[in-house]
PDB file of C-alpha atoms in Angstrom:
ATOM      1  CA  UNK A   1     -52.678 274.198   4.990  1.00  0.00           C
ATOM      2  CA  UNK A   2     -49.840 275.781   3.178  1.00  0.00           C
ATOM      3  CA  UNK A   3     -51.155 278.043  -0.149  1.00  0.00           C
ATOM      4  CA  UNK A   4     -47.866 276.070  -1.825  1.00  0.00           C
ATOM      5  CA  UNK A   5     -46.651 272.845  -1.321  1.00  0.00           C
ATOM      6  CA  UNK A   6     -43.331 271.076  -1.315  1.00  0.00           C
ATOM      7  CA  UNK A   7     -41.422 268.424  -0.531  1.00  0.00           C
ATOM      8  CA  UNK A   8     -38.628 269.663   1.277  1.00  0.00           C
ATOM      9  CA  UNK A   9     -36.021 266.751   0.755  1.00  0.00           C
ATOM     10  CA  UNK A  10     -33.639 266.506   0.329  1.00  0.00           C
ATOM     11  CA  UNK A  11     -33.181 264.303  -2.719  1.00  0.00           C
ATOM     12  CA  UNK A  12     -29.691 262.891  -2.836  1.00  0.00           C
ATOM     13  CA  UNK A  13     -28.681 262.134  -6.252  1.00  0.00           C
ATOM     14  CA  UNK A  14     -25.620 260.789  -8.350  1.00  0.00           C
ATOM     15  CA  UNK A  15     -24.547 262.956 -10.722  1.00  0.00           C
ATOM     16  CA  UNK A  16     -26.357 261.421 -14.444  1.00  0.00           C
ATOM     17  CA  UNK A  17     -29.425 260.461 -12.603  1.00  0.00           C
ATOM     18  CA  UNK A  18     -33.428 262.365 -13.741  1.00  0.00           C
ATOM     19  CA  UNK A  19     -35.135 263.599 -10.719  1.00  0.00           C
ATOM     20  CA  UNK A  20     -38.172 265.052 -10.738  1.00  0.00           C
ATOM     21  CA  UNK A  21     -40.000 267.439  -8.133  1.00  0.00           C
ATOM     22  CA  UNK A  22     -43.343 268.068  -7.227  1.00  0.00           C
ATOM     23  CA  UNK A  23     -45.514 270.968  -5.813  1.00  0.00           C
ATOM     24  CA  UNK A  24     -49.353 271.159  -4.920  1.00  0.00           C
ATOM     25  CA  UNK A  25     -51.193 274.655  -4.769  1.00  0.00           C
ATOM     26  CA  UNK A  26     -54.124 275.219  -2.770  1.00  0.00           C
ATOM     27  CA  UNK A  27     -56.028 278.282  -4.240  1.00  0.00           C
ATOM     28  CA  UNK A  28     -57.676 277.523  -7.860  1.00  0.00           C
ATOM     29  CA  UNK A  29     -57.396 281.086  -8.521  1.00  0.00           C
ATOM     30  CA  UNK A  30     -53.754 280.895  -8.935  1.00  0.00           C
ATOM     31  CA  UNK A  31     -52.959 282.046 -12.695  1.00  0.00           C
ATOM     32  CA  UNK A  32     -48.770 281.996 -13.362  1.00  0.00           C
ATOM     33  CA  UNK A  33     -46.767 279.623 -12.393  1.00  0.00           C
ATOM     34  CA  UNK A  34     -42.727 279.436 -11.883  1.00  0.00           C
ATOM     35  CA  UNK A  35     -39.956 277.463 -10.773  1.00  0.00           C
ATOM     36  CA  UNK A  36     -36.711 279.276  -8.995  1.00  0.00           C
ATOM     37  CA  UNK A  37     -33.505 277.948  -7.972  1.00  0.00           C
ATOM     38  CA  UNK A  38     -31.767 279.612  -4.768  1.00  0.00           C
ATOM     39  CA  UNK A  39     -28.627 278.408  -4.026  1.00  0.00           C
ATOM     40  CA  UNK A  40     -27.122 278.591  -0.462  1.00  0.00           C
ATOM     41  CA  UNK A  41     -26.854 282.328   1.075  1.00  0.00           C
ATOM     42  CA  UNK A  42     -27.922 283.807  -2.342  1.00  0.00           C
ATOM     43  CA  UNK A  43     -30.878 285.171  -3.425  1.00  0.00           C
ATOM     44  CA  UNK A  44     -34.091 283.058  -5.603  1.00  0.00           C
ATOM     45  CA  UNK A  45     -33.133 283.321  -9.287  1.00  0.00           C
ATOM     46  CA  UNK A  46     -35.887 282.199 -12.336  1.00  0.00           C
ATOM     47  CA  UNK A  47     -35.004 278.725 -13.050  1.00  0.00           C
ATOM     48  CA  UNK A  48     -38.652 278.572 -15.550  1.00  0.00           C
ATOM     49  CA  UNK A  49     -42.157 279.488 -16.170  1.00  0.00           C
ATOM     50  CA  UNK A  50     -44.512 277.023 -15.781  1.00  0.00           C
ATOM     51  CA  UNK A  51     -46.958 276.875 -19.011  1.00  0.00           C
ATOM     52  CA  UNK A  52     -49.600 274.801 -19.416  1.00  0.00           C
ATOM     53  CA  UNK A  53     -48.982 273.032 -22.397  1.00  0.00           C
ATOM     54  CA  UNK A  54     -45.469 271.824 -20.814  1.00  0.00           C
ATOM     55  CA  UNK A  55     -42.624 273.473 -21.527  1.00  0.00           C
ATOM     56  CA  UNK A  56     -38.422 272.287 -21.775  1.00  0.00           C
ATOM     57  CA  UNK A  57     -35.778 274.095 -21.748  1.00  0.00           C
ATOM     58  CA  UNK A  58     -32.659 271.982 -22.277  1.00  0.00           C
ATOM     59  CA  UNK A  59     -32.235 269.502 -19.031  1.00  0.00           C
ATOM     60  CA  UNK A  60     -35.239 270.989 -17.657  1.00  0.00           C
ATOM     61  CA  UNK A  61     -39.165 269.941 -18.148  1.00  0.00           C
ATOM     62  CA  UNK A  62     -41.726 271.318 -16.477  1.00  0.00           C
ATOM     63  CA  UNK A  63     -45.318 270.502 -16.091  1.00  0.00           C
ATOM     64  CA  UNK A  64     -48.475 272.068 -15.288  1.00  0.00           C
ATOM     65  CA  UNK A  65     -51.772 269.977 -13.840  1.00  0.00           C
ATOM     66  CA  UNK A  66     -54.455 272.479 -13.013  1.00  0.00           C
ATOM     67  CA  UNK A  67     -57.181 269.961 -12.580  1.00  0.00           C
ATOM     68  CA  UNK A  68     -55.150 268.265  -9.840  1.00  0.00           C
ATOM     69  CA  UNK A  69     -53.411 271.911  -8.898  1.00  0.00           C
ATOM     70  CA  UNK A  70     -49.887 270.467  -9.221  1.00  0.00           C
ATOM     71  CA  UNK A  71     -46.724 271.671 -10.730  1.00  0.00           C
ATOM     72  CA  UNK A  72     -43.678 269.182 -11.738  1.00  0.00           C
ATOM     73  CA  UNK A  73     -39.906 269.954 -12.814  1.00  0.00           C
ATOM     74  CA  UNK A  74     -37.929 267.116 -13.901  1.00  0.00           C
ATOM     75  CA  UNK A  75     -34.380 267.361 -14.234  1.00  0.00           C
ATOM     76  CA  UNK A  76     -32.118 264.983 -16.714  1.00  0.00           C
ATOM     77  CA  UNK A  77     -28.821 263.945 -16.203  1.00  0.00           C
ATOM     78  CA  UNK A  78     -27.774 265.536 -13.532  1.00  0.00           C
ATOM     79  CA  UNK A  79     -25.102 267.513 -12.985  1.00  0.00           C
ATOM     80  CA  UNK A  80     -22.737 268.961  -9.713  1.00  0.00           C
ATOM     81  CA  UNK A  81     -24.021 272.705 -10.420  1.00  0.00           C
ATOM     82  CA  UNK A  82     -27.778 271.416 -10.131  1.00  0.00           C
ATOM     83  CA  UNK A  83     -27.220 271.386  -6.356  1.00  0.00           C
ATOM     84  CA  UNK A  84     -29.440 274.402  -4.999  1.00  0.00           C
ATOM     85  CA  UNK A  85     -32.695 274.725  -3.879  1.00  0.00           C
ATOM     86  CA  UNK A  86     -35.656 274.888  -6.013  1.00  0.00           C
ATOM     87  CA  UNK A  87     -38.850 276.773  -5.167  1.00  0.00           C
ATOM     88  CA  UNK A  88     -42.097 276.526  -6.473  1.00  0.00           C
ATOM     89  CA  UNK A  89     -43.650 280.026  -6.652  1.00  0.00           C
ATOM     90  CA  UNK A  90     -47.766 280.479  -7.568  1.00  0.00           C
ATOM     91  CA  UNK A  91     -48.704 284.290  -8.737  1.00  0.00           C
ATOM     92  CA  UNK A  92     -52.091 284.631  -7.102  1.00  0.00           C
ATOM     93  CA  UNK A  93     -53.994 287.607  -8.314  1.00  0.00           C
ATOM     94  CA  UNK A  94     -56.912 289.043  -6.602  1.00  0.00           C
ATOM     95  CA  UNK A  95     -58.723 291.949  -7.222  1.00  0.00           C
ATOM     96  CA  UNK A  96     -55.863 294.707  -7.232  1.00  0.00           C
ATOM     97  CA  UNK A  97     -53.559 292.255  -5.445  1.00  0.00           C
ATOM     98  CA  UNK A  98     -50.862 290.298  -7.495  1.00  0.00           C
ATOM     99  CA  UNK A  99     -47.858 288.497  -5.291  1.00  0.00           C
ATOM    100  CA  UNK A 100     -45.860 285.876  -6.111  1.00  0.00           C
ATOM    101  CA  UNK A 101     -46.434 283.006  -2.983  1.00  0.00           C
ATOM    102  CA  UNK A 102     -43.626 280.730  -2.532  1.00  0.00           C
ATOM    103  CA  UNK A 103     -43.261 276.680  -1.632  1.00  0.00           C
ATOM    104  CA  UNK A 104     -40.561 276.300   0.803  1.00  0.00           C
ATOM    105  CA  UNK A 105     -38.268 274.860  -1.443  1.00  0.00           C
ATOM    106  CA  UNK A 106     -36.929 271.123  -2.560  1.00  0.00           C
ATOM    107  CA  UNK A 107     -33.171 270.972  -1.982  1.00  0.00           C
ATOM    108  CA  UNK A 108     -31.246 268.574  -4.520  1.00  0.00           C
ATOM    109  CA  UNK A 109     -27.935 267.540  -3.881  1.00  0.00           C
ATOM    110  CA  UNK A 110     -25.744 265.933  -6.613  1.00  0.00           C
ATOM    111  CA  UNK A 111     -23.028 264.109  -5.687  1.00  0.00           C
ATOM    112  CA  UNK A 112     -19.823 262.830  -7.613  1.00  0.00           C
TER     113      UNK A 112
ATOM    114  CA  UNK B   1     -24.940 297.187 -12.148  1.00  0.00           C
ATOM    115  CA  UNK B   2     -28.909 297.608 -13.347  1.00  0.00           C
ATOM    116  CA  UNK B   3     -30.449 294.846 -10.967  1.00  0.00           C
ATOM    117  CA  UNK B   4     -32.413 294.831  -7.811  1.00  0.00           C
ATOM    118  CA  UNK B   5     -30.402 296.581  -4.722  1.00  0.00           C
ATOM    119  CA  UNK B   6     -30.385 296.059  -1.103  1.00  0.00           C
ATOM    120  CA  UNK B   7     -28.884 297.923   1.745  1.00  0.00           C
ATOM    121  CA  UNK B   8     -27.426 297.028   4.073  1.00  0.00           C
ATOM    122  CA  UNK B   9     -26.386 293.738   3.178  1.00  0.00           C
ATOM    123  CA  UNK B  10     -25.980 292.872   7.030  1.00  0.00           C
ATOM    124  CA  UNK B  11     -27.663 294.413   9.746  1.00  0.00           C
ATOM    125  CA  UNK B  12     -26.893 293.593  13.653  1.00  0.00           C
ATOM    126  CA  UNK B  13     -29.099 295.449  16.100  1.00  0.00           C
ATOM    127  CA  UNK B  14     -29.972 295.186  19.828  1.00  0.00           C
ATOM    128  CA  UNK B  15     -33.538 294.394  20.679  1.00  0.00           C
ATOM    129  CA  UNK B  16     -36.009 297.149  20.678  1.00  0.00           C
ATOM    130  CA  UNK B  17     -34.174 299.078  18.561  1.00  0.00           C
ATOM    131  CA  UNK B  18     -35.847 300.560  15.066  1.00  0.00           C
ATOM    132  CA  UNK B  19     -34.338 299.814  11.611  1.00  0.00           C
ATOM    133  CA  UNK B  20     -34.928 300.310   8.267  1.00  0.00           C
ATOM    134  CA  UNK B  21     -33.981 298.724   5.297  1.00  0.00           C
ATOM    135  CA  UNK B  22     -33.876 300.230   1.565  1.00  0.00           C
ATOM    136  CA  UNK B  23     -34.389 298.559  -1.626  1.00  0.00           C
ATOM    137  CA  UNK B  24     -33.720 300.026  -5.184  1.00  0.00           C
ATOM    138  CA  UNK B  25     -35.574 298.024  -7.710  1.00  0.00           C
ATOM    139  CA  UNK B  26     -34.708 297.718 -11.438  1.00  0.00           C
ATOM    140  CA  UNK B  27     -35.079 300.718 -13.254  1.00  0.00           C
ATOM    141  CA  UNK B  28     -38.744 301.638 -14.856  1.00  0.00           C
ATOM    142  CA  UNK B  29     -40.954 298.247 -12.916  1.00  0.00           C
ATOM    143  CA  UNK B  30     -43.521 299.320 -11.360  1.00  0.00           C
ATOM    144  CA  UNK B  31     -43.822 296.144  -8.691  1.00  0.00           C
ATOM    145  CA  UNK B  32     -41.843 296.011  -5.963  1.00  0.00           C
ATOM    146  CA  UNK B  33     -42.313 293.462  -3.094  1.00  0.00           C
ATOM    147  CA  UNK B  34     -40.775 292.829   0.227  1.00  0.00           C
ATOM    148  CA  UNK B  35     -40.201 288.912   1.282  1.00  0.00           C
ATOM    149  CA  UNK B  36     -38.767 287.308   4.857  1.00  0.00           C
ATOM    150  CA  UNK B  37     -36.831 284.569   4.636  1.00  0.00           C
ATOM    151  CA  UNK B  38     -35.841 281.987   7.576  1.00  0.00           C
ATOM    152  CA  UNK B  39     -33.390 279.049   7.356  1.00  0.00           C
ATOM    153  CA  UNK B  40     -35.165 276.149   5.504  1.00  0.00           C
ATOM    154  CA  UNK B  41     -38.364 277.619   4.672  1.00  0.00           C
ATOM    155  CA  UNK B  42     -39.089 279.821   1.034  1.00  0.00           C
ATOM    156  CA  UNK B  43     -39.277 283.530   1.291  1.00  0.00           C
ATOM    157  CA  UNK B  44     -42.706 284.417   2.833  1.00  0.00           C
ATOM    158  CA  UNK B  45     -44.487 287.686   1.349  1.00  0.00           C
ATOM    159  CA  UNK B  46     -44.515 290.831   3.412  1.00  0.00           C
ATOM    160  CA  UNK B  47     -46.119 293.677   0.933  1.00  0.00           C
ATOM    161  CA  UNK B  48     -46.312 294.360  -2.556  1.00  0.00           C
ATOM    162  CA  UNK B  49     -46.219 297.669  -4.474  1.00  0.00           C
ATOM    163  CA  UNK B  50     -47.768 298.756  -7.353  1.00  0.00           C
ATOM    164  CA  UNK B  51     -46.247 301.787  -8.411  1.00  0.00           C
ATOM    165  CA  UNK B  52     -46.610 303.638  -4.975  1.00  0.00           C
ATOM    166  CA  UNK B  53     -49.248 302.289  -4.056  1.00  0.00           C
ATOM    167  CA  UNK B  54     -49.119 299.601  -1.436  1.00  0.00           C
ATOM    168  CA  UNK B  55     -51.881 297.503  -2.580  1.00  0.00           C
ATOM    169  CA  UNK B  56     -51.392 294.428  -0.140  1.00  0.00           C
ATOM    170  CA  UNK B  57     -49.867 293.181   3.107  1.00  0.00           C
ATOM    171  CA  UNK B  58     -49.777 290.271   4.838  1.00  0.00           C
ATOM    172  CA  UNK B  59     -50.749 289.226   7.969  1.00  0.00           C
ATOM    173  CA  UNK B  60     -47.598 288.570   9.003  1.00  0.00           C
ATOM    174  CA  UNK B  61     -46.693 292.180   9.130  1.00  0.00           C
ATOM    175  CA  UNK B  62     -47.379 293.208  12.650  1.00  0.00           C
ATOM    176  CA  UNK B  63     -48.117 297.212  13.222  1.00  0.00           C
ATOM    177  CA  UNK B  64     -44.315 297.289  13.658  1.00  0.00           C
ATOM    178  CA  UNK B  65     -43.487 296.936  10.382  1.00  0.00           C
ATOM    179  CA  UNK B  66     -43.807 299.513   7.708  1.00  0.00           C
ATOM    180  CA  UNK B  67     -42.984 300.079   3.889  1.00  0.00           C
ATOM    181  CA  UNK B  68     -43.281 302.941   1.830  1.00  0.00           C
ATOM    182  CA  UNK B  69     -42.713 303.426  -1.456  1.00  0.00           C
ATOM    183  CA  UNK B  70     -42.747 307.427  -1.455  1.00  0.00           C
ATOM    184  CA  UNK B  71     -41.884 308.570  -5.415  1.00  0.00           C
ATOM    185  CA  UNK B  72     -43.106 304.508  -6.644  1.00  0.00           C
ATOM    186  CA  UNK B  73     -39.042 304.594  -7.030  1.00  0.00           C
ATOM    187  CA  UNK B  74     -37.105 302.890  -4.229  1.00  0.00           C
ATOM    188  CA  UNK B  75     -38.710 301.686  -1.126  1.00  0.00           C
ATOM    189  CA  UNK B  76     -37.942 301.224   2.362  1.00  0.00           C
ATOM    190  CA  UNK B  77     -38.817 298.480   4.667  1.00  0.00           C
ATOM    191  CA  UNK B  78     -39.353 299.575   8.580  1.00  0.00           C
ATOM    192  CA  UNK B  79     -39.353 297.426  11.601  1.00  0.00           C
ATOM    193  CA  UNK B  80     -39.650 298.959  14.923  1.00  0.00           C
ATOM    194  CA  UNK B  81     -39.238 297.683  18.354  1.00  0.00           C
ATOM    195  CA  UNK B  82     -36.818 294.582  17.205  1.00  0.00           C
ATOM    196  CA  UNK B  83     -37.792 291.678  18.258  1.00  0.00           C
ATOM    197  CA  UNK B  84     -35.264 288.276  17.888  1.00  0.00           C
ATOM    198  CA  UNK B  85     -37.941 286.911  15.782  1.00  0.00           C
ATOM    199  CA  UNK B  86     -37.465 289.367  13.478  1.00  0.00           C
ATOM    200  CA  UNK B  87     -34.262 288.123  12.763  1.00  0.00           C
ATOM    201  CA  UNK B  88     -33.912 286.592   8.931  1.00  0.00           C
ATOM    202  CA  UNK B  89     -33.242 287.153   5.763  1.00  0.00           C
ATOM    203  CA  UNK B  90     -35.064 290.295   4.110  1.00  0.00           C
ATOM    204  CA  UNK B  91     -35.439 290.167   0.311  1.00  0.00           C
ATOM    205  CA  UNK B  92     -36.876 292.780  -1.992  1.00  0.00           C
ATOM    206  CA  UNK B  93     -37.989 291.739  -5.519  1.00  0.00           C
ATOM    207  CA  UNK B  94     -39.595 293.680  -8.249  1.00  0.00           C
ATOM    208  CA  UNK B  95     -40.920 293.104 -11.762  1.00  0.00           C
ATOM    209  CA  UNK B  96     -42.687 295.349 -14.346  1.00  0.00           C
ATOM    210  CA  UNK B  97     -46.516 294.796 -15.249  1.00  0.00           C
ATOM    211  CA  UNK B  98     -47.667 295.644 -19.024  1.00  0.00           C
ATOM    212  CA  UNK B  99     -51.290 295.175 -20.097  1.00  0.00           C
ATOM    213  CA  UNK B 100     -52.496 292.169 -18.610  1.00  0.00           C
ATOM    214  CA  UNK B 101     -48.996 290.147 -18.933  1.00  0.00           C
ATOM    215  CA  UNK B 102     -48.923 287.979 -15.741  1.00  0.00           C
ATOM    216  CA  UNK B 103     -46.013 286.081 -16.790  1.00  0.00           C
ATOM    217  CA  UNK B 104     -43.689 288.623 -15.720  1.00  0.00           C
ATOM    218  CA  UNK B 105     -40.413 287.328 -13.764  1.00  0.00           C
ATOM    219  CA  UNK B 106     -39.634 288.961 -10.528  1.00  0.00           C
ATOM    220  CA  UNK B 107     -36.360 289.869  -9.747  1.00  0.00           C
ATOM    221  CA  UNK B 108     -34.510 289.383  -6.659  1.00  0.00           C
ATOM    222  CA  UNK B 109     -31.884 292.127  -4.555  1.00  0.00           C
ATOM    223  CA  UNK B 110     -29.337 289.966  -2.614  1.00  0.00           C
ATOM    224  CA  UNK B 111     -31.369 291.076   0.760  1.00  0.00           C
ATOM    225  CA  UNK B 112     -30.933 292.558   3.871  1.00  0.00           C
ATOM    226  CA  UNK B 113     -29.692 289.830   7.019  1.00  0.00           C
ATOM    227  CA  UNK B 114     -30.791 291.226  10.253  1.00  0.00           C
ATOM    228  CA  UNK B 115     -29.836 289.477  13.204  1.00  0.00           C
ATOM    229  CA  UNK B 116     -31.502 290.653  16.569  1.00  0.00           C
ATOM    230  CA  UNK B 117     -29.708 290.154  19.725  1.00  0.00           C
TER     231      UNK B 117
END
């Protein structure tokens, strides 16, 4: 089983529509928690951190479940830019060890 | 420009032949980390700095591969003996660690694309 979860899409959308993603993490030791956009041929950018009290940041929600070791963005109205690919990434810190572990990404494609 | 660097950008190389990568992270972070990247799949993790210390690496990192970190400045990434598996994308990342601040955003070089042939 994967350490992180996705589900790869991808999730064809008209432009104004909410869409939501989810990702699952295996290890309970998992502490931060982010979401990062890549878009085609580029490299992963920070999209948002994860908190566990929620957190929005204009279009963007995110959402934090650590008794069901989930992680949720939902994006609101839509728009052409939002086409990339988002990737759920889990820091995972063990004794002197600290790396960030990556889903394999849900691609979102917004069209006209 | 103050963000993470790559070089090369591209890399073509016959199989069996050695290369090596170099990554210059952002000024004054003390992390550094080395990530693979295939078509469709998220960048997997290679080996993580600390300084220049090289605290962890994966099990995906055959003896061929090797990173060093020398003056916990820039580091270089190693592969010998090319395989055409080896071919993807190779991304370096680093972030800086105060105190016990885990919320720290790691920051991405535009990577190194080797293609084995």
């Amino acid at each position: 089983r994967k350490e992180v979860e996705q589900d790869p899409g991808p999730f064809n959308v008209p432009e104004g529509a909410t869409v939501a993603f989810n990702c699952t993490y295996s290890n309970s030791a998992s502490q931060s928690f982010f979401w990062y956009r890549q878009d085609c041929r580029k490299e992963p950018k920070l999209l948002m951190s994860v908190y566990s009290s929620g957190n929005e940041d204009g279009r963007f929600t995110a959402q934090l479940n650590r008794a069901s070791q989930y992680i949720s963005l939902l994006i609101r109205d839509s728009k052409l830019s939002d086409s990339a690919t988002y990737l759920c990434v889990v820091i995972l810190r063990m004794d002197s060890s600290y790396k960030l572990i990556f889903g394999s990404g849900t691609r979102l494609l917004v069209r006209p | 420009d103050t963000g993470v660097s790559q070089d090369p950008r591209h890399k073509i190389t016959k199989r069996g032949q050695n290369v090596t990568f170099r990554c210059d992270p952002i000024s004054e972070h003390n992390r550094l980390y080395w990530y693979r990247q295939t078509l469709g799949q998220g960048p997997e993790f290679l080996t993580y700095f600390q300084n220049e210390a090289q605290l962890e690496k994966s099990r995906l990192l055959s003896d061929r591969f090797s990173a060093e970190r020398p003056k916990g400045s820039f580091s270089t990434l190693e592969i010998q003996r090319t395989e055409q598996g080896d071919s993807a994308m190779y991304l370096c990342a680093s972030s800086f660690r105060q105190g016990g601040t885990l919320n720290t955003e790691a920051f991405f070089g535009q990577g190194t694309r080797l293609t084995v042939v």
